Short mmCIF file of C-alpha atoms in Angstrom, two decimals:
data_model
loop_
_atom_site.label_atom_id
_atom_site.label_comp_id
_atom_site.label_asym_id
_atom_site.label_seq_id
_atom_site.Cartn_x
_atom_site.Cartn_y
_atom_site.Cartn_z
CA MET A 257 -19.25 -24.27 17.53
CA PHE A 258 -22.07 -25.52 19.75
CA LEU A 259 -20.28 -27.44 22.48
CA LEU A 260 -21.89 -28.23 25.81
CA VAL A 261 -20.06 -29.87 28.71
CA ALA A 262 -21.83 -31.49 31.63
CA ALA A 263 -20.91 -30.19 35.09
CA LEU A 264 -18.65 -32.53 37.05
CA PRO A 265 -16.95 -32.58 40.46
CA ALA A 266 -13.42 -31.20 40.43
CA PRO A 267 -11.14 -33.90 38.98
CA ALA A 268 -7.66 -34.74 40.14
CA GLY A 269 -5.36 -31.95 39.02
CA ALA A 270 -8.11 -29.31 39.26
CA ALA A 271 -7.44 -26.06 41.10
CA TYR A 272 -9.25 -23.77 43.55
CA THR A 273 -8.44 -20.08 44.01
CA VAL A 274 -8.77 -18.96 47.63
CA ARG A 275 -11.22 -16.11 48.21
CA GLY A 276 -11.55 -13.67 51.11
CA GLY A 277 -13.09 -15.41 54.11
CA ASP A 278 -12.20 -18.92 52.95
CA THR A 279 -10.81 -21.47 55.38
CA LEU A 280 -8.98 -24.64 54.45
CA SER A 281 -11.60 -26.76 56.23
CA GLY A 282 -14.39 -24.98 54.37
CA ILE A 283 -12.68 -25.44 51.01
CA ALA A 284 -12.04 -29.11 51.79
CA GLY A 285 -15.71 -29.64 52.67
CA GLN A 286 -16.84 -27.87 49.52
CA LEU A 287 -14.56 -30.01 47.34
CA GLY A 288 -15.22 -33.29 49.13
CA VAL A 289 -11.64 -33.92 50.27
CA SER A 290 -10.01 -34.03 53.70
CA VAL A 291 -8.25 -31.04 55.20
CA GLU A 292 -5.17 -33.20 55.76
CA GLU A 293 -4.98 -34.29 52.12
CA LEU A 294 -5.58 -30.76 50.82
CA ALA A 295 -2.81 -29.45 53.09
CA ARG A 296 -0.44 -32.28 52.11
CA VAL A 297 -0.85 -31.87 48.35
CA ASN A 298 -0.31 -28.12 48.59
CA GLU A 299 2.51 -28.40 51.16
CA ILE A 300 0.68 -26.17 53.64
CA ALA A 301 2.43 -26.36 57.01
CA ASP A 302 -0.22 -24.33 58.89
CA PRO A 303 -3.82 -25.17 57.85
CA ASN A 304 -4.97 -21.98 59.56
CA ARG A 305 -2.92 -19.80 57.22
CA ILE A 306 -4.05 -19.44 53.62
CA ASN A 307 -4.28 -16.26 51.57
CA ALA A 308 -6.80 -14.80 49.16
CA GLY A 309 -5.63 -15.44 45.60
CA GLN A 310 -3.64 -18.52 46.56
CA ILE A 311 -4.16 -21.35 44.07
CA LEU A 312 -4.70 -24.78 45.61
CA GLU A 313 -4.32 -28.04 43.75
CA VAL A 314 -7.33 -30.25 44.41
CA PRO A 315 -6.48 -33.88 45.27
CA GLY A 316 -8.78 -36.77 44.54
CA GLN A 317 -9.54 -39.64 42.26
CA PRO A 318 -9.73 -39.05 38.53
CA ALA A 319 -13.19 -37.91 37.56
CA ALA A 320 -15.52 -39.98 35.45
CA PRO A 321 -15.23 -39.07 31.77
CA ALA A 322 -16.97 -35.84 30.97
CA ILE A 323 -19.71 -35.93 28.38
CA ALA A 324 -19.60 -33.13 25.85
CA ALA A 325 -21.93 -32.65 22.92
CA TYR A 326 -21.74 -31.02 19.49
CA THR A 327 -24.83 -30.09 17.51
CA VAL A 328 -24.42 -30.67 13.75
CA ARG A 329 -24.98 -27.60 11.58
CA ALA A 330 -25.64 -27.23 7.86
CA GLY A 331 -22.48 -27.89 5.87
CA ASP A 332 -20.78 -29.87 8.64
CA THR A 333 -18.90 -33.08 7.91
CA LEU A 334 -17.81 -35.65 10.46
CA SER A 335 -14.16 -35.14 9.53
CA GLY A 336 -14.53 -31.39 9.87
CA ILE A 337 -16.17 -31.71 13.28
CA ALA A 338 -13.50 -34.16 14.43
CA GLY A 339 -10.79 -31.73 13.31
CA GLN A 340 -12.38 -28.83 15.19
CA LEU A 341 -12.72 -30.85 18.38
CA GLY A 342 -9.32 -32.52 18.28
CA VAL A 343 -10.56 -36.13 18.08
CA SER A 344 -10.29 -38.77 15.39
CA VAL A 345 -13.11 -39.43 12.92
CA GLU A 346 -13.03 -43.10 13.84
CA GLU A 347 -13.45 -42.42 17.57
CA LEU A 348 -16.22 -39.88 16.97
CA ALA A 349 -18.07 -42.36 14.74
CA ARG A 350 -17.58 -45.21 17.22
CA VAL A 351 -18.85 -43.30 20.25
CA ASN A 352 -21.94 -42.13 18.33
CA GLU A 353 -22.55 -45.49 16.59
CA ILE A 354 -22.35 -43.89 13.15
CA ALA A 355 -22.11 -46.62 10.54
CA ASP A 356 -21.61 -44.25 7.60
CA PRO A 357 -19.25 -41.33 8.42
CA ASN A 358 -20.51 -39.56 5.29
CA ARG A 359 -24.05 -39.37 6.65
CA ILE A 360 -24.84 -37.02 9.53
CA LEU A 361 -27.91 -34.83 9.95
CA VAL A 362 -28.38 -31.17 10.76
CA GLY A 363 -29.48 -30.93 14.39
CA GLN A 364 -27.99 -34.30 15.28
CA VAL A 365 -26.29 -34.19 18.69
CA LEU A 366 -22.92 -35.92 18.80
CA GLU A 367 -21.18 -37.03 21.96
CA VAL A 368 -17.56 -35.88 21.97
CA PRO A 369 -15.17 -38.44 23.48
CA GLY A 370 -12.60 -37.23 25.99
CA ALA A 371 -13.35 -33.55 25.40
CA ALA A 372 -12.94 -32.44 29.00
CA THR A 373 -11.02 -35.20 30.72
CA ARG A 374 -7.35 -34.49 30.03
CA ASP A 375 -5.25 -34.13 33.16
CA ILE A 376 -3.21 -30.90 33.23
CA SER A 377 -1.87 -31.36 36.75
CA ALA A 378 1.74 -31.44 35.48
CA TYR A 379 1.33 -27.86 34.27
CA ARG A 380 -0.08 -26.63 37.59
CA LYS A 381 3.14 -26.96 39.56
CA LEU A 382 6.39 -25.04 39.87
CA GLY A 383 8.51 -26.15 36.93
CA ALA A 384 12.06 -25.99 35.59
CA TRP A 385 13.26 -26.37 32.01
CA VAL A 386 16.07 -28.53 30.65
CA ASP A 387 17.06 -28.59 26.98
CA VAL A 388 19.26 -30.98 25.01
CA TYR A 389 22.27 -28.66 25.40
CA ASP A 390 22.10 -29.27 29.13
CA PHE A 391 22.11 -33.08 29.23
CA ALA A 392 22.63 -34.75 25.84
CA PRO A 393 26.23 -35.77 25.01
CA ALA A 394 25.73 -34.97 21.31
CA PHE A 395 24.95 -31.34 22.19
CA SER A 396 27.37 -30.77 25.05
CA GLY A 397 30.06 -29.00 23.03
CA GLY A 398 33.77 -29.63 22.96
CA SER A 399 34.04 -30.87 26.54
CA GLY A 400 31.77 -33.85 25.88
CA ALA A 401 30.50 -33.60 29.45
CA PRO A 402 26.88 -32.45 29.82
CA GLN A 403 26.29 -30.16 32.77
CA LEU A 404 23.14 -31.93 33.95
CA SER A 405 22.39 -35.62 34.47
CA PRO A 406 19.48 -37.64 35.83
CA THR A 407 20.97 -37.23 39.31
CA SER A 408 20.26 -33.50 38.98
CA VAL A 409 16.61 -34.39 39.58
CA ASP A 410 17.42 -34.91 43.26
CA ALA A 411 18.41 -31.25 43.67
CA MET A 412 15.34 -30.13 41.72
CA ALA A 413 13.02 -32.07 43.99
CA ALA A 414 14.79 -30.78 47.09
CA ALA A 415 14.39 -27.20 45.82
CA GLY A 416 10.61 -27.60 45.56
CA ILE A 417 10.42 -28.03 41.79
CA ARG A 418 7.52 -30.33 40.97
CA THR A 419 7.58 -30.55 37.17
CA LEU A 420 10.55 -31.06 34.87
CA TYR A 421 10.12 -29.74 31.31
CA LEU A 422 12.54 -31.90 29.36
CA GLN A 423 13.44 -31.49 25.70
CA ALA A 424 13.11 -35.02 24.33
CA SER A 425 13.77 -34.46 20.64
CA MET A 426 15.75 -32.07 18.46
CA LYS A 427 15.86 -31.82 14.67
CA SER A 428 19.55 -31.22 14.07
CA SER A 429 22.52 -32.70 12.27
CA ARG A 430 23.89 -33.50 15.73
CA SER A 431 20.82 -35.48 16.79
CA THR A 432 21.35 -39.17 17.49
CA GLY A 433 17.80 -40.25 16.67
CA ILE A 434 14.13 -39.29 16.70
CA LEU A 435 14.36 -39.15 20.49
CA GLU A 436 17.55 -37.64 21.88
CA ALA A 437 19.47 -39.95 24.22
CA PRO A 438 16.47 -42.17 25.06
CA ASN A 439 18.37 -44.00 27.76
CA LEU A 440 18.97 -40.71 29.57
CA LEU A 441 15.38 -39.65 28.99
CA GLY A 442 14.24 -42.83 30.70
CA GLN A 443 16.53 -42.19 33.66
CA PHE A 444 15.26 -38.61 34.04
CA LEU A 445 11.66 -39.84 33.85
CA THR A 446 11.94 -42.67 36.37
CA ARG A 447 14.02 -40.63 38.80
CA ALA A 448 11.56 -37.72 38.67
CA HIS A 449 8.58 -40.00 39.21
CA ALA A 450 10.33 -41.69 42.13
CA ARG A 451 10.69 -38.28 43.77
CA GLY A 452 7.08 -37.27 43.30
CA MET A 453 7.74 -35.02 40.30
CA GLN A 454 6.06 -35.01 36.90
CA VAL A 455 7.74 -34.66 33.52
CA VAL A 456 6.54 -32.82 30.41
CA ALA A 457 8.46 -33.64 27.24
CA TRP A 458 8.83 -30.90 24.62
CA TYR A 459 9.94 -30.52 21.02
CA LEU A 460 10.61 -27.60 18.66
CA PRO A 461 9.07 -28.33 15.24
CA THR A 462 10.48 -26.65 12.14
CA PHE A 463 7.29 -27.03 10.03
CA THR A 464 9.30 -27.91 6.92
CA ASP A 465 8.00 -31.49 7.06
CA VAL A 466 4.80 -31.98 9.07
CA ASP A 467 5.07 -35.77 8.89
CA ALA A 468 8.58 -35.68 10.35
CA ASP A 469 7.53 -33.30 13.12
CA LEU A 470 4.55 -35.52 13.90
CA GLN A 471 6.80 -38.59 14.03
CA ARG A 472 8.88 -36.99 16.79
CA LEU A 473 5.81 -35.96 18.79
CA ARG A 474 4.39 -39.48 18.49
CA ALA A 475 7.67 -40.96 19.73
CA MET A 476 7.51 -38.71 22.80
CA ARG A 477 3.89 -39.66 23.42
CA ASP A 478 4.63 -43.39 23.16
CA PHE A 479 7.88 -43.39 25.16
CA ARG A 480 7.85 -45.52 28.32
CA ALA A 481 10.34 -46.06 31.14
CA GLY A 482 9.54 -48.20 34.13
CA GLY A 483 6.09 -48.72 32.65
CA ARG A 484 5.23 -45.01 32.71
CA GLY A 485 5.24 -42.28 30.08
CA PHE A 486 5.58 -38.53 30.10
CA ASP A 487 2.89 -36.65 32.04
CA GLY A 488 2.42 -34.13 29.27
CA ILE A 489 3.68 -33.24 25.80
CA ALA A 490 4.43 -29.64 24.82
CA VAL A 491 4.98 -28.21 21.34
CA ASP A 492 7.49 -25.34 21.18
CA ILE A 493 5.94 -22.98 18.60
CA GLU A 494 8.56 -20.36 17.74
CA TRP A 495 10.67 -21.45 14.74
CA THR A 496 10.15 -19.26 11.67
CA GLU A 497 13.27 -19.78 9.56
CA GLY A 498 12.24 -23.17 8.15
CA VAL A 499 9.12 -21.75 6.48
CA PRO A 500 9.54 -17.98 6.05
CA ASP A 501 6.14 -17.53 4.41
CA THR A 502 3.67 -16.84 7.23
CA ALA A 503 0.61 -18.34 5.51
CA ARG A 504 2.43 -21.60 4.73
CA ARG A 505 3.93 -21.77 8.22
CA ASN A 506 0.52 -21.18 9.84
CA ALA A 507 -1.02 -23.89 7.67
CA ALA A 508 1.71 -26.37 8.65
CA LEU A 509 1.37 -25.49 12.34
CA ILE A 510 -2.40 -25.94 12.29
CA GLU A 511 -2.14 -29.24 10.42
CA LEU A 512 0.48 -30.59 12.83
CA SER A 513 -1.58 -29.51 15.83
CA ARG A 514 -4.81 -30.99 14.46
CA ARG A 515 -3.25 -34.33 13.59
CA PHE A 516 -1.42 -34.74 16.89
CA ARG A 517 -4.48 -33.77 18.93
CA ALA A 518 -6.69 -36.20 17.03
CA GLU A 519 -4.57 -39.16 18.11
CA THR A 520 -3.35 -38.07 21.54
CA GLY A 521 -5.17 -38.27 24.86
CA THR A 522 -2.31 -36.81 26.89
CA ALA A 523 -2.59 -33.12 27.81
CA ILE A 524 -0.81 -31.04 25.17
CA GLY A 525 0.81 -27.71 25.94
CA ALA A 526 1.48 -24.93 23.44
CA ILE A 527 4.78 -23.18 24.20
CA VAL A 528 4.18 -19.86 22.48
CA LEU A 529 5.93 -16.61 21.77
CA PRO A 530 4.53 -13.96 24.13
CA PRO A 531 1.78 -11.95 22.43
CA VAL A 532 3.36 -8.70 23.64
CA LEU A 533 6.38 -9.58 21.50
CA LEU A 534 4.24 -10.43 18.47
CA GLU A 535 1.76 -7.57 18.77
CA VAL A 536 3.77 -4.71 20.29
CA VAL A 537 7.53 -5.23 20.30
CA ASN A 538 8.04 -6.84 16.86
CA THR A 539 4.91 -7.15 14.74
CA HIS A 540 6.94 -8.60 11.84
CA TYR A 541 8.30 -11.62 13.73
CA TRP A 542 5.22 -13.84 13.26
CA PRO A 543 2.32 -11.74 11.97
CA ARG A 544 -1.22 -13.15 12.00
CA PHE A 545 -0.35 -15.84 14.52
CA PRO A 546 -3.34 -18.28 14.36
CA TRP A 547 -4.48 -18.20 17.99
CA LYS A 548 -8.15 -18.99 17.35
CA ALA A 549 -7.38 -21.77 14.86
CA LEU A 550 -5.10 -23.47 17.40
CA GLU A 551 -7.42 -23.14 20.39
CA PRO A 552 -9.20 -26.53 20.01
CA TYR A 553 -5.96 -28.47 19.93
CA TYR A 554 -4.14 -27.41 23.10
CA ASP A 555 -4.98 -27.80 26.78
CA VAL A 556 -2.49 -25.35 28.28
CA TRP A 557 -0.75 -22.23 26.90
CA LEU A 558 2.84 -21.58 27.98
CA PRO A 559 4.07 -18.12 26.92
CA MET A 560 7.83 -17.58 26.98
CA ALA A 561 7.39 -14.38 28.96
CA TYR A 562 11.07 -13.56 29.44
CA TRP A 563 11.02 -10.05 30.84
CA THR A 564 14.84 -9.99 30.73
CA ASP A 565 14.57 -9.81 26.91
CA ARG A 566 12.69 -6.50 27.13
CA THR A 567 14.16 -3.04 27.60
CA ILE A 568 13.56 -0.81 30.60
CA ALA A 569 12.32 1.93 28.26
CA SER A 570 9.54 -0.31 26.94
CA GLY A 571 8.11 -0.79 30.42
CA TYR A 572 8.03 -4.53 29.84
CA ARG A 573 11.20 -5.18 31.80
CA ASP A 574 8.84 -5.13 34.79
CA PRO A 575 7.90 -8.80 35.38
CA GLN A 576 4.51 -7.87 36.79
CA ARG A 577 3.43 -5.83 33.78
CA TYR A 578 4.90 -8.24 31.22
CA THR A 579 3.37 -11.32 32.84
CA THR A 580 -0.03 -9.70 33.32
CA GLU A 581 -0.33 -8.36 29.79
CA ASN A 582 0.81 -11.59 28.16
CA ILE A 583 -1.76 -13.64 30.08
CA ASP A 584 -4.54 -11.18 29.26
CA ARG A 585 -3.64 -11.02 25.58
CA ILE A 586 -3.50 -14.81 25.22
CA ARG A 587 -6.98 -15.22 26.66
CA ALA A 588 -8.33 -12.39 24.53
CA ASN A 589 -6.73 -13.82 21.36
CA LEU A 590 -8.17 -17.27 22.10
CA ASP A 591 -11.52 -15.73 23.11
CA VAL A 592 -11.38 -18.01 26.17
CA PRO A 593 -11.46 -15.89 29.37
CA ASN A 594 -10.43 -18.79 31.60
CA ALA A 595 -7.87 -20.42 29.29
CA ALA A 596 -5.26 -22.41 31.23
CA VAL A 597 -2.02 -20.41 31.10
CA HIS A 598 1.30 -21.55 32.58
CA VAL A 599 3.80 -18.69 32.47
CA ILE A 600 7.46 -19.36 31.70
CA GLY A 601 9.55 -16.63 33.30
CA GLY A 602 13.13 -15.79 32.71
CA ILE A 603 15.74 -15.82 31.72
CA GLY A 604 16.64 -17.52 35.00
CA GLY A 605 19.48 -16.11 37.02
CA SER A 606 19.20 -12.62 35.49
CA SER A 607 16.76 -10.97 37.90
CA THR A 608 16.50 -9.76 41.47
CA PHE A 609 14.52 -11.51 44.18
CA ALA A 610 12.02 -8.62 44.07
CA GLN A 611 11.47 -9.21 40.34
CA TYR A 612 10.86 -12.91 40.88
CA ARG A 613 8.28 -12.06 43.52
CA ARG A 614 6.54 -9.64 41.14
CA PHE A 615 6.47 -12.38 38.52
CA VAL A 616 4.84 -14.85 40.89
CA GLY A 617 2.41 -12.23 42.17
CA ALA A 618 1.24 -11.30 38.68
CA ALA A 619 0.79 -14.94 37.68
CA ARG A 620 -1.31 -15.60 40.77
CA GLN A 621 -3.36 -12.43 40.39
CA ARG A 622 -4.27 -13.31 36.78
CA GLY A 623 -5.13 -16.90 37.68
CA ALA A 624 -2.27 -18.66 35.87
CA VAL A 625 -2.38 -22.40 36.51
CA GLY A 626 1.37 -22.59 37.09
CA ILE A 627 4.80 -20.98 36.65
CA SER A 628 8.30 -22.06 35.70
CA LEU A 629 11.69 -20.58 34.83
CA TYR A 630 13.89 -21.10 31.77
CA ASP A 631 16.22 -22.71 32.31
CA TYR A 632 17.34 -24.79 35.27
CA ARG A 633 21.07 -24.90 34.49
CA ILE A 634 21.58 -21.12 34.62
CA THR A 635 19.21 -20.41 37.52
CA GLY A 636 20.96 -20.10 40.86
CA ALA A 637 19.92 -22.40 43.69
CA SER A 638 18.91 -19.39 45.80
CA VAL A 639 16.13 -18.45 43.34
CA TRP A 640 13.95 -21.54 43.81
CA PRO A 641 13.14 -20.96 47.51
CA ILE A 642 11.94 -17.47 46.55
CA LEU A 643 9.59 -18.92 43.93
CA VAL A 644 8.37 -21.64 46.25
CA SER A 645 7.65 -19.28 49.15
CA ALA A 646 6.10 -16.61 46.92
CA SER A 647 3.85 -19.23 45.30
CA ARG A 648 2.54 -20.25 48.71
CA ALA A 649 2.25 -16.74 50.17
#
């Protein structure tokens, strides 16, 4: 694929990794923002104290749309190009003033709409995960009383959590609709936004019916509460039982990803099984996972790097090793050295403070855009200050 992207100033939600010798005032001058704003956004109490390797979120106004270009090659079709780039045929034809979508020429340079403008700021912050079993009455078990409610957002915000990953849909006989408890979803969303947090909605597709899976993702994308929608949509890619045949499951996954990307401008995250699991621990779980085929359709990769699932004998019980190797393998599999990776650690509440610090250190050292823990309900309140302080160290 011949894809060129014009250089642009750092947009809102971009990040800067501190290097040796950097000062906050120097970074601010380089990025065209004020020291005060840079310190405020990154919650830096002492502007004279920053550390090499520290990742700073860059404040600012949204950048002008980036202009990307694709050069048509022999055998290309407009629909094929659109599928590769994650845009619709109609939008690609409109932007390039193509009257006949069946007629493009070898060597023709096509402008790609929206190819580099999606805002991934929600994925750059410390996050916590909440699933339907935590908050939805239909999934709360015999007691009928969910353990979390929208008021739980207050404690999250106070703990320093900046992004809530909220399961918004579940394909189950217990589900109450395409979106699970939409009234509660709206309350979580508006309360989080009011407290300066962002919310990423997520869904676990089964791949047995791509149209049905797509319908749920569309509902999440289009959901509004208080005039605002979710700040990101994430697809939880781990279910294998619905389609046991790997080739058929891969085909369904790729089709779902392509179709949702083509009609969605919101940043999409891929919640993926950790490659160490797939390539070292259990090579039969999901063989031939289609990393390269999925690469054009997702903006951020979120490996479920739960070191607590690994044995001490494997060496992967060490959060530093497990986090580092999973990040490196994802980027190698995608063939994108700087792919945006947000690492999900865990399982929350099952590790020592030293292990949490090693997790954060590894994520920072490998340039992960963000970290989170699964899940919020079982993670003790004492853990979050450790993650917050280690993230800023």
